[in-house]
mmCIF file of C-alpha atoms in Angstrom:
data_model
loop_
_atom_site.group_PDB
_atom_site.id
_atom_site.type_symbol
_atom_site.label_atom_id
_atom_site.label_comp_id
_atom_site.label_asym_id
_atom_site.label_seq_id
_atom_site.Cartn_x
_atom_site.Cartn_y
_atom_site.Cartn_z
ATOM 1 C CA MET A 1 -0.184 0.011 -0.064
ATOM 2 C CA LYS A 2 1.437 3.786 -0.460
ATOM 3 C CA PRO A 3 2.364 5.324 2.011
ATOM 4 C CA ARG A 4 -0.239 8.334 1.000
ATOM 5 C CA LEU A 5 -3.233 5.912 1.224
ATOM 6 C CA ILE A 6 -1.925 4.767 4.810
ATOM 7 C CA LEU A 7 -1.464 8.305 5.762
ATOM 8 C CA ALA A 8 -5.403 8.874 4.757
ATOM 9 C CA SER A 9 -7.018 6.063 5.874
ATOM 10 C CA VAL A 10 -5.003 6.829 9.505
ATOM 11 C CA ILE A 11 -5.691 11.058 9.628
ATOM 12 C CA LEU A 12 -9.265 11.240 7.570
ATOM 13 C CA PRO A 13 -10.959 8.836 10.308
ATOM 14 C CA LEU A 14 -9.572 10.950 13.121
ATOM 15 C CA GLY A 15 -10.388 14.020 11.325
ATOM 16 C CA LEU A 16 -13.961 13.259 11.348
ATOM 17 C CA ILE A 17 -14.071 11.919 14.626
ATOM 18 C CA ILE A 18 -12.259 15.594 15.957
ATOM 19 C CA ALA A 19 -14.909 17.451 13.429
ATOM 20 C CA ALA A 20 -17.803 15.790 15.121
ATOM 21 C CA VAL A 21 -16.962 15.920 18.537
ATOM 22 C CA PRO A 22 -17.858 19.749 19.860
ATOM 23 C CA PRO A 23 -14.891 21.294 21.351
ATOM 24 C CA ASN A 24 -14.021 21.106 24.785
ATOM 25 C CA THR A 25 -14.128 24.307 26.287
ATOM 26 C CA THR A 26 -14.336 23.102 30.099
ATOM 27 C CA LYS A 27 -11.910 24.978 32.406
ATOM 28 C CA ALA A 28 -10.046 22.335 34.413
ATOM 29 C CA TYR A 29 -10.116 23.694 38.006
ATOM 30 C CA LYS A 30 -6.680 24.559 39.597
ATOM 31 C CA LEU A 31 -7.106 23.760 43.120
ATOM 32 C CA THR A 32 -8.071 20.522 44.745
ATOM 33 C CA ALA A 33 -11.082 20.604 47.123
ATOM 34 C CA GLU A 34 -8.672 20.311 50.072
ATOM 35 C CA GLN A 35 -6.347 23.058 49.121
ATOM 36 C CA LEU A 36 -9.360 25.438 48.367
ATOM 37 C CA LEU A 37 -10.434 24.355 52.541
ATOM 38 C CA ASN A 38 -6.999 24.982 53.893
ATOM 39 C CA GLU A 39 -7.463 28.533 51.992
ATOM 40 C CA VAL A 40 -10.549 29.589 53.243
ATOM 41 C CA ARG A 41 -9.999 28.164 56.896
ATOM 42 C CA GLU A 42 -6.779 30.459 57.214
ATOM 43 C CA ASN A 43 -8.479 33.560 56.269
ATOM 44 C CA LEU A 44 -6.084 33.570 53.097
ATOM 45 C CA GLN A 45 -8.480 35.990 51.132
ATOM 46 C CA PHE A 46 -9.567 38.290 53.367
ATOM 47 C CA ILE A 47 -8.243 42.044 53.577
ATOM 48 C CA HIS A 48 -8.983 43.933 56.654
ATOM 49 C CA PRO A 49 -10.555 47.539 55.581
ATOM 50 C CA ASP A 50 -7.523 49.174 57.405
ATOM 51 C CA GLN A 51 -4.878 48.438 54.621
ATOM 52 C CA VAL A 52 -7.657 48.764 51.492
ATOM 53 C CA ALA A 53 -7.985 52.540 53.367
ATOM 54 C CA ASP A 54 -4.803 53.109 53.417
ATOM 55 C CA MET A 55 -3.755 52.354 50.123
ATOM 56 C CA LEU A 56 -6.774 54.081 48.730
ATOM 57 C CA ILE A 57 -5.305 57.104 50.126
ATOM 58 C CA GLN A 58 -2.319 56.141 49.419
ATOM 59 C CA LYS A 59 -3.671 56.109 45.675
ATOM 60 C CA ASP A 60 -1.924 53.259 45.579
ATOM 61 C CA PRO A 61 -2.250 52.459 41.615
ATOM 62 C CA SER A 62 -1.937 48.575 41.903
ATOM 63 C CA LEU A 63 -5.478 48.645 44.104
ATOM 64 C CA GLN A 64 -8.531 47.670 41.825
ATOM 65 C CA LEU A 65 -11.927 47.613 44.095
ATOM 66 C CA ILE A 66 -14.333 45.046 42.724
ATOM 67 C CA ASP A 67 -18.262 45.885 43.260
ATOM 68 C CA VAL A 68 -19.879 42.622 43.302
ATOM 69 C CA ARG A 69 -23.248 43.953 43.943
ATOM 70 C CA SER A 70 -25.983 44.922 41.517
ATOM 71 C CA LYS A 71 -25.533 47.673 39.215
ATOM 72 C CA ALA A 72 -28.479 49.672 40.838
ATOM 73 C CA GLU A 73 -26.424 49.110 44.589
ATOM 74 C CA PHE A 74 -23.182 50.338 42.927
ATOM 75 C CA GLU A 75 -24.671 53.545 41.662
ATOM 76 C CA LYS A 76 -25.793 54.748 44.729
ATOM 77 C CA PHE A 77 -22.919 54.135 47.052
ATOM 78 C CA SER A 78 -19.282 52.455 46.340
ATOM 79 C CA LEU A 79 -15.754 52.748 47.179
ATOM 80 C CA PRO A 80 -13.391 55.049 45.641
ATOM 81 C CA GLY A 81 -11.987 53.408 41.944
ATOM 82 C CA ALA A 82 -14.091 50.526 42.013
ATOM 83 C CA ILE A 83 -15.706 49.129 39.157
ATOM 84 C CA ASN A 84 -19.248 47.104 39.162
ATOM 85 C CA VAL A 85 -18.790 43.608 38.386
ATOM 86 C CA PRO A 86 -22.054 42.050 39.111
ATOM 87 C CA LEU A 87 -22.053 38.233 40.969
ATOM 88 C CA GLU A 88 -23.725 37.189 37.627
ATOM 89 C CA ASN A 89 -21.949 38.524 35.140
ATOM 90 C CA LEU A 90 -18.539 37.682 37.022
ATOM 91 C CA LEU A 91 -18.155 35.106 34.461
ATOM 92 C CA SER A 92 -18.689 37.305 31.450
ATOM 93 C CA GLU A 93 -15.619 38.149 28.708
ATOM 94 C CA ASP A 94 -16.129 41.488 29.669
ATOM 95 C CA TYR A 95 -14.766 41.401 32.612
ATOM 96 C CA GLU A 96 -12.461 38.799 31.882
ATOM 97 C CA TYR A 97 -8.983 41.319 31.720
ATOM 98 C CA ASP A 98 -9.856 42.861 35.043
ATOM 99 C CA ILE A 99 -10.311 39.344 36.644
ATOM 100 C CA ASN A 100 -7.889 37.086 35.324
ATOM 101 C CA GLN A 101 -4.573 39.509 35.495
ATOM 102 C CA ASP A 102 -1.086 39.287 37.107
ATOM 103 C CA VAL A 103 -0.460 43.424 37.661
ATOM 104 C CA LYS A 104 -3.235 44.680 40.373
ATOM 105 C CA LEU A 105 -4.702 43.291 43.396
ATOM 106 C CA ASN A 106 -8.319 43.181 43.065
ATOM 107 C CA VAL A 107 -10.215 43.213 46.282
ATOM 108 C CA PHE A 108 -13.842 42.557 45.851
ATOM 109 C CA TYR A 109 -16.533 43.726 47.882
ATOM 110 C CA SER A 110 -20.144 43.366 48.881
ATOM 111 C CA ASN A 111 -22.395 44.389 51.632
ATOM 112 C CA GLY A 112 -21.420 41.610 53.631
ATOM 113 C CA SER A 113 -18.722 39.255 52.725
ATOM 114 C CA THR A 114 -20.731 36.478 51.252
ATOM 115 C CA ASP A 115 -21.181 37.687 47.501
ATOM 116 C CA ALA A 116 -17.802 38.729 47.531
ATOM 117 C CA ASN A 117 -16.467 35.438 48.849
ATOM 118 C CA GLU A 118 -18.203 33.432 46.375
ATOM 119 C CA ALA A 119 -16.475 35.622 43.458
ATOM 120 C CA TRP A 120 -13.395 34.605 44.920
ATOM 121 C CA MET A 121 -13.985 31.165 45.305
ATOM 122 C CA ILE A 122 -14.915 30.871 41.715
ATOM 123 C CA THR A 123 -12.138 32.964 40.303
ATOM 124 C CA ARG A 124 -9.376 31.380 43.039
ATOM 125 C CA GLN A 125 -10.803 27.448 41.301
ATOM 126 C CA LEU A 126 -9.917 29.174 37.790
ATOM 127 C CA GLY A 127 -6.695 30.072 38.868
ATOM 128 C CA TYR A 128 -6.764 33.238 38.669
ATOM 129 C CA LYS A 129 -3.864 35.461 40.690
ATOM 130 C CA ASN A 130 -4.425 38.052 42.859
ATOM 131 C CA ASN A 131 -7.840 38.378 43.770
ATOM 132 C CA TYR A 132 -9.074 38.835 47.567
ATOM 133 C CA VAL A 133 -11.892 39.736 49.491
ATOM 134 C CA LEU A 134 -12.581 42.972 51.640
ATOM 135 C CA GLN A 135 -12.995 41.413 55.297
ATOM 136 C CA GLY A 136 -16.676 42.417 56.508
ATOM 137 C CA GLY A 137 -17.658 43.992 53.212
ATOM 138 C CA LEU A 138 -19.250 47.269 53.360
ATOM 139 C CA ASN A 139 -20.708 47.050 56.483
ATOM 140 C CA TYR A 140 -17.688 46.355 58.245
ATOM 141 C CA TRP A 141 -16.014 49.397 56.377
ATOM 142 C CA VAL A 142 -19.102 51.525 57.188
ATOM 143 C CA GLU A 143 -18.498 50.454 60.795
ATOM 144 C CA THR A 144 -14.331 50.697 61.125
ATOM 145 C CA ILE A 145 -13.381 53.216 58.678
ATOM 146 C CA MET A 146 -16.163 55.715 58.215
ATOM 147 C CA ASN A 147 -17.603 55.694 62.068
ATOM 148 C CA PRO A 148 -15.185 54.201 64.184
ATOM 149 C CA GLU A 149 -15.567 53.796 67.673
ATOM 150 C CA LYS A 150 -13.670 55.590 70.090
ATOM 151 C CA PRO A 151 -11.803 53.294 72.245
ATOM 152 C CA ALA A 152 -11.369 53.951 75.775
ATOM 153 C CA SER A 153 -8.932 56.074 77.168
ATOM 154 C CA THR A 154 -6.982 53.246 79.063
ATOM 155 C CA SER A 155 -6.705 51.325 76.247
ATOM 156 C CA PRO A 156 -3.267 50.628 74.646
ATOM 157 C CA ASN A 157 -1.280 53.326 72.343
ATOM 158 C CA GLU A 158 -1.669 50.679 69.052
ATOM 159 C CA GLU A 159 -5.773 50.748 69.757
ATOM 160 C CA ILE A 160 -5.750 54.457 70.108
ATOM 161 C CA ALA A 161 -3.065 55.049 66.917
ATOM 162 C CA LYS A 162 -5.630 52.103 64.994
ATOM 163 C CA TYR A 163 -8.435 55.005 66.043
ATOM 164 C CA ASP A 164 -7.034 58.066 64.763
ATOM 165 C CA PHE A 165 -5.808 56.389 61.691
ATOM 166 C CA ARG A 166 -9.592 55.385 61.212
ATOM 167 C CA LYS A 167 -11.014 58.591 61.618
ATOM 168 C CA ALA A 168 -8.083 60.518 59.112
ATOM 169 C CA ALA A 169 -9.343 57.751 56.653
ATOM 170 C CA GLY A 170 -12.487 57.858 56.748
ATOM 171 C CA SER A 171 -12.959 61.471 56.996
ATOM 172 C CA ALA A 172 -10.379 61.732 53.693
ATOM 173 C CA LEU A 173 -12.845 59.003 51.959
ATOM 174 C CA GLY A 174 -16.036 60.916 52.545
ATOM 175 C CA GLY A 175 -17.168 59.675 55.459
ATOM 176 C CA GLY A 176 -18.002 61.728 59.299
ATOM 177 C CA GLY A 177 -14.501 61.396 60.838
ATOM 178 C CA GLY A 178 -14.829 64.873 62.586
ATOM 179 C CA ASP A 179 -11.672 66.554 63.806
ATOM 180 C CA ILE A 180 -7.997 65.288 63.085
ATOM 181 C CA GLU A 181 -5.258 65.790 63.894
ATOM 182 C CA PRO A 182 -3.032 66.543 61.363
ATOM 183 C CA ALA A 183 -0.446 64.239 62.869
ATOM 184 C CA ALA A 184 -2.999 61.554 62.379
ATOM 185 C CA THR A 185 -1.984 60.536 58.343
ATOM 186 C CA GLU A 186 1.608 59.571 59.528
ATOM 187 C CA LEU A 187 0.796 57.280 61.682
ATOM 188 C CA ASP A 188 2.065 53.523 61.446
ATOM 189 C CA ALA A 189 0.852 51.784 58.564
ATOM 190 C CA PRO A 190 -2.272 49.337 59.688
ATOM 191 C CA ALA A 191 -2.120 46.255 61.638
ATOM 192 C CA ALA A 192 -3.244 43.550 58.738
ATOM 193 C CA ALA A 193 0.550 42.861 56.748
ATOM 194 C CA PRO A 194 -0.234 43.075 52.976
ATOM 195 C CA PRO A 195 -0.423 39.946 51.296
ATOM 196 C CA VAL A 196 1.812 38.673 49.895
ATOM 197 C CA ILE A 197 1.142 39.123 45.534
ATOM 198 C CA LYS A 198 1.846 35.862 43.666
ATOM 199 C CA ASN A 199 3.749 37.854 40.744
ATOM 200 C CA LYS A 200 3.750 34.291 38.613
ATOM 201 C CA LYS A 201 3.241 35.231 35.225
ATOM 202 C CA LYS A 202 1.185 33.367 33.028
ATOM 203 C CA LYS A 203 3.777 31.796 30.586
ATOM 204 C CA ARG A 204 2.870 30.681 27.189
ATOM 205 C CA VAL A 205 4.454 28.260 25.319
ATOM 206 C CA GLN A 206 6.537 29.564 22.459
ATOM 207 C CA GLY A 207 7.405 27.671 19.064
ATOM 208 C CA GLY A 208 8.626 28.490 16.021
ATOM 209 C CA CYS A 209 10.137 27.337 12.320
ATOM 210 C CA MET B 1 -2.825 19.406 32.487
ATOM 211 C CA GLY B 2 -0.933 20.719 29.735
ATOM 212 C CA PRO B 3 0.941 22.916 28.816
ATOM 213 C CA LEU B 4 3.304 21.071 31.123
ATOM 214 C CA ILE B 5 5.350 23.869 32.077
ATOM 215 C CA VAL B 6 2.483 26.763 32.356
ATOM 216 C CA ASN B 7 0.885 24.455 35.054
ATOM 217 C CA GLU B 8 4.289 24.112 36.335
ATOM 218 C CA ILE B 9 4.401 20.552 36.174
ATOM 219 C CA ILE B 10 7.516 20.805 34.609
ATOM 220 C CA SER B 11 10.514 23.638 35.381
ATOM 221 C CA SER B 12 11.211 25.762 32.616
ATOM 222 C CA ASN B 13 14.867 24.146 32.879
ATOM 223 C CA THR B 14 12.844 20.518 32.187
ATOM 224 C CA ASN B 15 11.218 22.501 29.299
ATOM 225 C CA LEU B 16 14.612 23.305 27.919
ATOM 226 C CA LEU B 17 15.855 19.697 28.334
ATOM 227 C CA ILE B 18 12.895 18.248 26.398
ATOM 228 C CA ALA B 19 12.967 21.221 24.067
ATOM 229 C CA PHE B 20 16.986 19.867 23.412
ATOM 230 C CA PHE B 21 15.719 15.971 22.597
ATOM 231 C CA ILE B 22 12.536 17.137 20.300
ATOM 232 C CA GLY B 23 15.207 19.409 18.123
ATOM 233 C CA ILE B 24 17.536 16.340 18.073
ATOM 234 C CA GLY B 25 14.546 14.415 16.928
ATOM 235 C CA PHE B 26 13.201 17.316 14.863
ATOM 236 C CA GLY B 27 16.913 17.542 12.999
ATOM 237 C CA PHE B 28 17.117 13.514 12.680
ATOM 238 C CA VAL B 29 13.708 13.349 11.052
ATOM 239 C CA LEU B 30 14.658 16.369 8.734
ATOM 240 C CA GLU B 31 18.192 14.821 7.408
ATOM 241 C CA ALA B 32 16.368 11.217 6.725
ATOM 242 C CA ASN B 33 13.852 12.516 4.625
ATOM 243 C CA GLY B 34 16.250 14.045 2.414
ATOM 244 C CA PHE B 35 16.160 18.071 3.765
ATOM 245 C CA SER B 36 19.704 18.218 3.516
ATOM 246 C CA SER B 37 19.708 18.353 0.085
ATOM 247 C CA SER B 38 19.364 21.509 -1.785
ATOM 248 C CA ARG B 39 18.239 19.563 -4.903
ATOM 249 C CA ARG B 40 15.357 18.139 -3.305
ATOM 250 C CA LEU B 41 14.028 21.414 -0.786
ATOM 251 C CA ALA B 42 14.570 23.215 -4.832
ATOM 252 C CA GLY B 43 12.272 20.640 -6.301
ATOM 253 C CA MET B 44 9.440 21.707 -4.622
ATOM 254 C CA PHE B 45 9.540 24.748 -6.976
ATOM 255 C CA TYR B 46 9.821 22.476 -9.974
ATOM 256 C CA GLY B 47 7.176 19.705 -9.298
ATOM 257 C CA TYR B 48 9.742 17.212 -9.373
ATOM 258 C CA ASP B 49 10.354 16.388 -5.666
ATOM 259 C CA THR B 50 7.168 17.306 -3.598
ATOM 260 C CA THR B 51 8.784 15.576 -0.413
ATOM 261 C CA VAL B 52 9.019 19.122 1.558
ATOM 262 C CA LEU B 53 5.192 19.830 1.079
ATOM 263 C CA LYS B 54 4.440 15.745 2.245
ATOM 264 C CA VAL B 55 6.489 16.132 5.199
ATOM 265 C CA PHE B 56 5.911 19.569 6.657
ATOM 266 C CA PHE B 57 1.831 19.083 5.741
ATOM 267 C CA THR B 58 1.640 15.373 7.292
ATOM 268 C CA ALA B 59 3.329 17.277 10.638
ATOM 269 C CA ALA B 60 1.297 19.790 10.818
ATOM 270 C CA ILE B 61 -2.043 17.605 10.516
ATOM 271 C CA THR B 62 -0.504 15.334 12.878
ATOM 272 C CA ALA B 63 0.035 17.798 15.402
ATOM 273 C CA GLY B 64 -3.180 19.313 15.050
ATOM 274 C CA ILE B 65 -5.478 16.610 15.192
ATOM 275 C CA GLY B 66 -3.062 15.227 18.207
ATOM 276 C CA LEU B 67 -3.480 18.636 19.973
ATOM 277 C CA LEU B 68 -7.723 18.611 18.848
ATOM 278 C CA PHE B 69 -7.398 15.110 20.732
ATOM 279 C CA LEU B 70 -5.202 15.910 23.738
ATOM 280 C CA SER B 71 -7.750 18.890 24.217
ATOM 281 C CA LEU B 72 -10.895 17.038 23.890
ATOM 282 C CA PHE B 73 -9.449 14.764 26.731
ATOM 283 C CA GLY B 74 -8.784 17.368 28.862
ATOM 284 C CA TRP B 75 -4.874 16.559 28.762
ATOM 285 C CA ILE B 76 -4.345 20.156 27.516
ATOM 286 C CA ASP B 77 -5.599 23.480 27.633
ATOM 287 C CA LEU B 78 -5.820 25.357 24.183
ATOM 288 C CA SER B 79 -5.575 28.804 25.334
ATOM 289 C CA PHE B 80 -2.181 28.654 26.751
ATOM 290 C CA ILE B 81 -1.013 27.578 23.525
ATOM 291 C CA TYR B 82 1.303 30.723 22.251
ATOM 292 C CA ILE B 83 -0.243 31.873 18.531
ATOM 293 C CA ASN B 84 2.025 34.315 16.588
ATOM 294 C CA PRO B 85 0.816 37.370 16.496
ATOM 295 C CA THR B 86 -0.031 38.415 12.546
ATOM 296 C CA PHE B 87 1.416 41.823 11.652
ATOM 297 C CA LEU B 88 0.034 41.649 8.096
ATOM 298 C CA TRP B 89 2.559 43.610 6.074
ATOM 299 C CA SER B 90 5.833 42.158 8.181
ATOM 300 C CA ALA B 91 4.351 38.594 7.383
ATOM 301 C CA ILE B 92 3.905 39.045 3.471
ATOM 302 C CA GLY B 93 7.229 40.930 3.358
ATOM 303 C CA GLY B 94 9.146 38.071 5.114
ATOM 304 C CA GLY B 95 7.050 35.564 3.066
ATOM 305 C CA VAL B 96 8.393 36.988 -0.097
ATOM 306 C CA ILE B 97 12.144 37.507 1.684
ATOM 307 C CA MET B 98 11.962 34.291 2.500
ATOM 308 C CA GLY B 99 11.036 32.595 -0.689
ATOM 309 C CA ALA B 100 13.268 34.663 -2.903
ATOM 310 C CA GLY B 101 15.914 33.209 -0.062
ATOM 311 C CA PHE B 102 14.498 29.669 -0.216
ATOM 312 C CA ILE B 103 14.626 29.189 -4.630
ATOM 313 C CA LEU B 104 18.244 30.841 -4.751
ATOM 314 C CA GLY B 105 19.680 29.272 -1.658
ATOM 315 C CA GLY B 106 17.950 25.794 -2.171
ATOM 316 C CA TYR B 107 17.672 25.653 1.692
ATOM 317 C CA CYS B 108 15.257 27.046 4.368
ATOM 318 C CA PRO B 109 17.024 28.165 7.413
ATOM 319 C CA GLY B 110 15.773 24.974 9.353
ATOM 320 C CA THR B 111 17.543 22.955 6.786
ATOM 321 C CA SER B 112 20.662 24.671 6.436
ATOM 322 C CA PHE B 113 21.792 23.837 9.580
ATOM 323 C CA CYS B 114 20.759 20.339 9.214
ATOM 324 C CA ALA B 115 22.690 20.143 5.748
ATOM 325 C CA ALA B 116 25.591 22.176 7.665
ATOM 326 C CA ALA B 117 25.725 19.751 10.399
ATOM 327 C CA ILE B 118 26.889 16.773 7.536
ATOM 328 C CA GLY B 119 29.425 19.212 6.183
ATOM 329 C CA LYS B 120 27.759 20.956 3.371
ATOM 330 C CA LEU B 121 29.563 23.965 2.333
ATOM 331 C CA ASP B 122 26.657 25.800 0.556
ATOM 332 C CA ALA B 123 24.629 25.091 3.799
ATOM 333 C CA LEU B 124 27.450 26.925 5.623
ATOM 334 C CA ALA B 125 27.420 29.735 3.296
ATOM 335 C CA PHE B 126 23.704 30.066 3.172
ATOM 336 C CA ILE B 127 23.708 30.710 7.183
ATOM 337 C CA GLY B 128 26.660 33.276 6.711
ATOM 338 C CA GLY B 129 23.449 34.782 4.459
ATOM 339 C CA ILE B 130 21.012 34.253 7.186
ATOM 340 C CA LEU B 131 23.620 35.800 9.876
ATOM 341 C CA ILE B 132 24.005 38.890 7.161
ATOM 342 C CA GLY B 133 20.301 39.455 6.956
ATOM 343 C CA ILE B 134 20.012 39.382 10.651
ATOM 344 C CA VAL B 135 22.768 42.207 11.153
ATOM 345 C CA ILE B 136 21.510 44.295 8.342
ATOM 346 C CA PHE B 137 17.699 43.879 10.060
ATOM 347 C CA MET B 138 18.852 45.171 13.193
ATOM 348 C CA GLU B 139 20.949 47.520 12.241
ATOM 349 C CA GLY B 140 18.238 49.314 10.063
ATOM 350 C CA TYR B 141 15.640 48.567 12.424
ATOM 351 C CA PRO B 142 14.496 52.326 12.366
ATOM 352 C CA LEU B 143 14.142 52.279 8.630
ATOM 353 C CA TRP B 144 11.584 49.484 8.676
ATOM 354 C CA GLU B 145 9.938 49.828 12.269
ATOM 355 C CA GLY B 146 7.071 51.169 10.918
ATOM 356 C CA PHE B 147 6.281 48.334 8.196
ATOM 357 C CA PHE B 148 7.433 46.031 10.607
ATOM 358 C CA LYS B 149 4.743 47.122 13.218
ATOM 359 C CA ALA B 150 2.427 47.791 10.793
ATOM 360 C CA LYS B 151 -1.397 46.169 10.406
ATOM 361 C CA TYR B 152 -1.614 44.497 13.663
ATOM 362 C CA MET B 153 -4.252 41.691 13.640
ATOM 363 C CA GLY B 154 -3.618 40.073 17.357
ATOM 364 C CA SER B 155 -3.386 36.655 16.945
ATOM 365 C CA PRO B 156 -6.220 35.745 14.485
ATOM 366 C CA LEU B 157 -7.436 32.160 13.366
ATOM 367 C CA LEU B 158 -8.811 30.721 10.489
ATOM 368 C CA SER B 159 -11.556 28.831 12.558
ATOM 369 C CA ASP B 160 -12.705 31.929 14.187
ATOM 370 C CA TRP B 161 -12.885 33.804 10.842
ATOM 371 C CA LEU B 162 -14.534 31.264 8.561
ATOM 372 C CA ASN B 163 -17.004 30.455 11.498
ATOM 373 C CA MET B 164 -16.560 26.833 11.682
ATOM 374 C CA SER B 165 -14.957 24.667 14.989
ATOM 375 C CA ARG B 166 -11.644 23.996 15.279
ATOM 376 C CA GLY B 167 -12.232 19.772 14.418
ATOM 377 C CA LEU B 168 -14.395 21.210 11.233
ATOM 378 C CA LEU B 169 -11.018 22.789 9.855
ATOM 379 C CA ALA B 170 -8.754 20.324 10.895
ATOM 380 C CA PHE B 171 -10.727 17.493 8.831
ATOM 381 C CA LEU B 172 -11.163 19.784 5.991
ATOM 382 C CA ILE B 173 -8.114 20.643 6.153
ATOM 383 C CA ALA B 174 -6.596 17.212 6.473
ATOM 384 C CA ILE B 175 -8.596 16.522 3.077
ATOM 385 C CA VAL B 176 -7.024 18.954 1.581
ATOM 386 C CA ALA B 177 -3.749 17.912 2.313
ATOM 387 C CA ILE B 178 -3.876 14.617 1.121
ATOM 388 C CA GLY B 179 -5.234 15.994 -2.404
ATOM 389 C CA MET B 180 -1.883 17.721 -2.569
ATOM 390 C CA PHE B 181 -0.406 15.054 -2.053
ATOM 391 C CA TRP B 182 -2.309 13.299 -4.931
ATOM 392 C CA VAL B 183 -1.855 16.435 -6.972
ATOM 393 C CA GLY B 184 2.481 16.326 -5.789
ATOM 394 C CA GLU B 185 3.067 12.345 -6.425
ATOM 395 C CA TRP B 186 1.075 13.486 -9.950
ATOM 396 C CA ALA B 187 3.389 16.119 -10.737
ATOM 397 C CA GLU B 188 6.884 13.975 -9.263
ATOM 398 C CA LYS B 189 5.463 11.864 -12.314
ATOM 399 C CA LYS B 190 5.037 14.975 -14.961
ATOM 400 C CA PHE B 191 7.773 17.113 -14.055
ATOM 401 C CA ALA B 192 9.940 13.737 -13.377
ATOM 402 C CA ARG B 193 13.700 14.788 -14.011
ATOM 403 C CA ASP B 194 16.418 12.231 -16.233
ATOM 404 C CA ASP B 195 19.020 13.335 -13.931
ATOM 405 C CA TYR B 196 17.231 12.927 -10.310
ATOM 406 C CA GLU B 197 15.740 10.323 -8.754
ATOM 407 C CA ILE B 198 13.609 10.661 -5.562
ATOM 408 C CA ASN B 199 14.574 9.132 -2.910
ATOM 409 C CA GLN B 200 18.265 8.949 -4.441
ATOM 410 C CA HIS B 201 21.135 8.372 -1.776
#
């Protein structure tokens, strides 16, 4: 038999099969259930409002707040510089560029933390990097940054410094912070340690003749 | 699970090692198919030897259908496969230059190294030409930068453009390829030369 005929009798049936089956569009999940459970248990996804406030005040360009509430709620109130990605549109192609990236620190937030956590869990499973959740959501944000509770005068200095920072931040970000001493913004960085930003680039496999 | 390097199943060093062995295999197949003979390569343009067409199209449809099967089984994520971006004018210009060089020199860049490895002097001259071309391109880059970067089209896919599935396109290409092999073997008889025997040693 001629090589051409052998080739044809192998390639053509295979080609017919591949033409007939639908393309595989499922995306493999990148984490095992166990790995994800560990991350959830250790609350690795949370970023404290103090840190977000600090980044906002310093106009840190790497911060990207993502509001996962509905459009109506987003228009009513949103954090400065936030973009609106309603949870039901999370997987829409329009937003993939914002969510699947390795440059910015994405912080999901909603009113509480449930919706934001759901968004985080889905994107984490897809293997997207640099997505986090605002701890406690907007409710906790208002509680800590916008209307911080004055600690008792016998509190440790750290507590008072934290309070001063929150008061200053709240007022800078449009809350009812009240009187601020000028020194307040120069206080120590907030308690929450900055998360380690993994800068793993997705390398594409290069090829050529 | 694939591509192995993107999903960190292997390190980039291991990747280079694998590339080294694949490179040896590639060179071996080129040489085994007589691609170090410029007469065989030039035969493609005159029709008396269409081995080049057959080897490369067999490789292309095998790889294409193979990748689609791997994707079907979930063994590779095709969205991670690097697709050379298209700059239309430089692609056309580069094609013309490469084609002209191919006819004039009797080699393409890969096969010239293959032929140099078995000691052919004309292949060494061809490699010298490649190096001169690289130097001219780099030193004169400001002159053709505009042309080089013109008409950027991203990474368009024929299947998207024709609005058909990748699998169907692969099947059609396989049919076209086998049709071309048939035409090629017909041409080899039609344009056969007295002083040239296919698969000579």
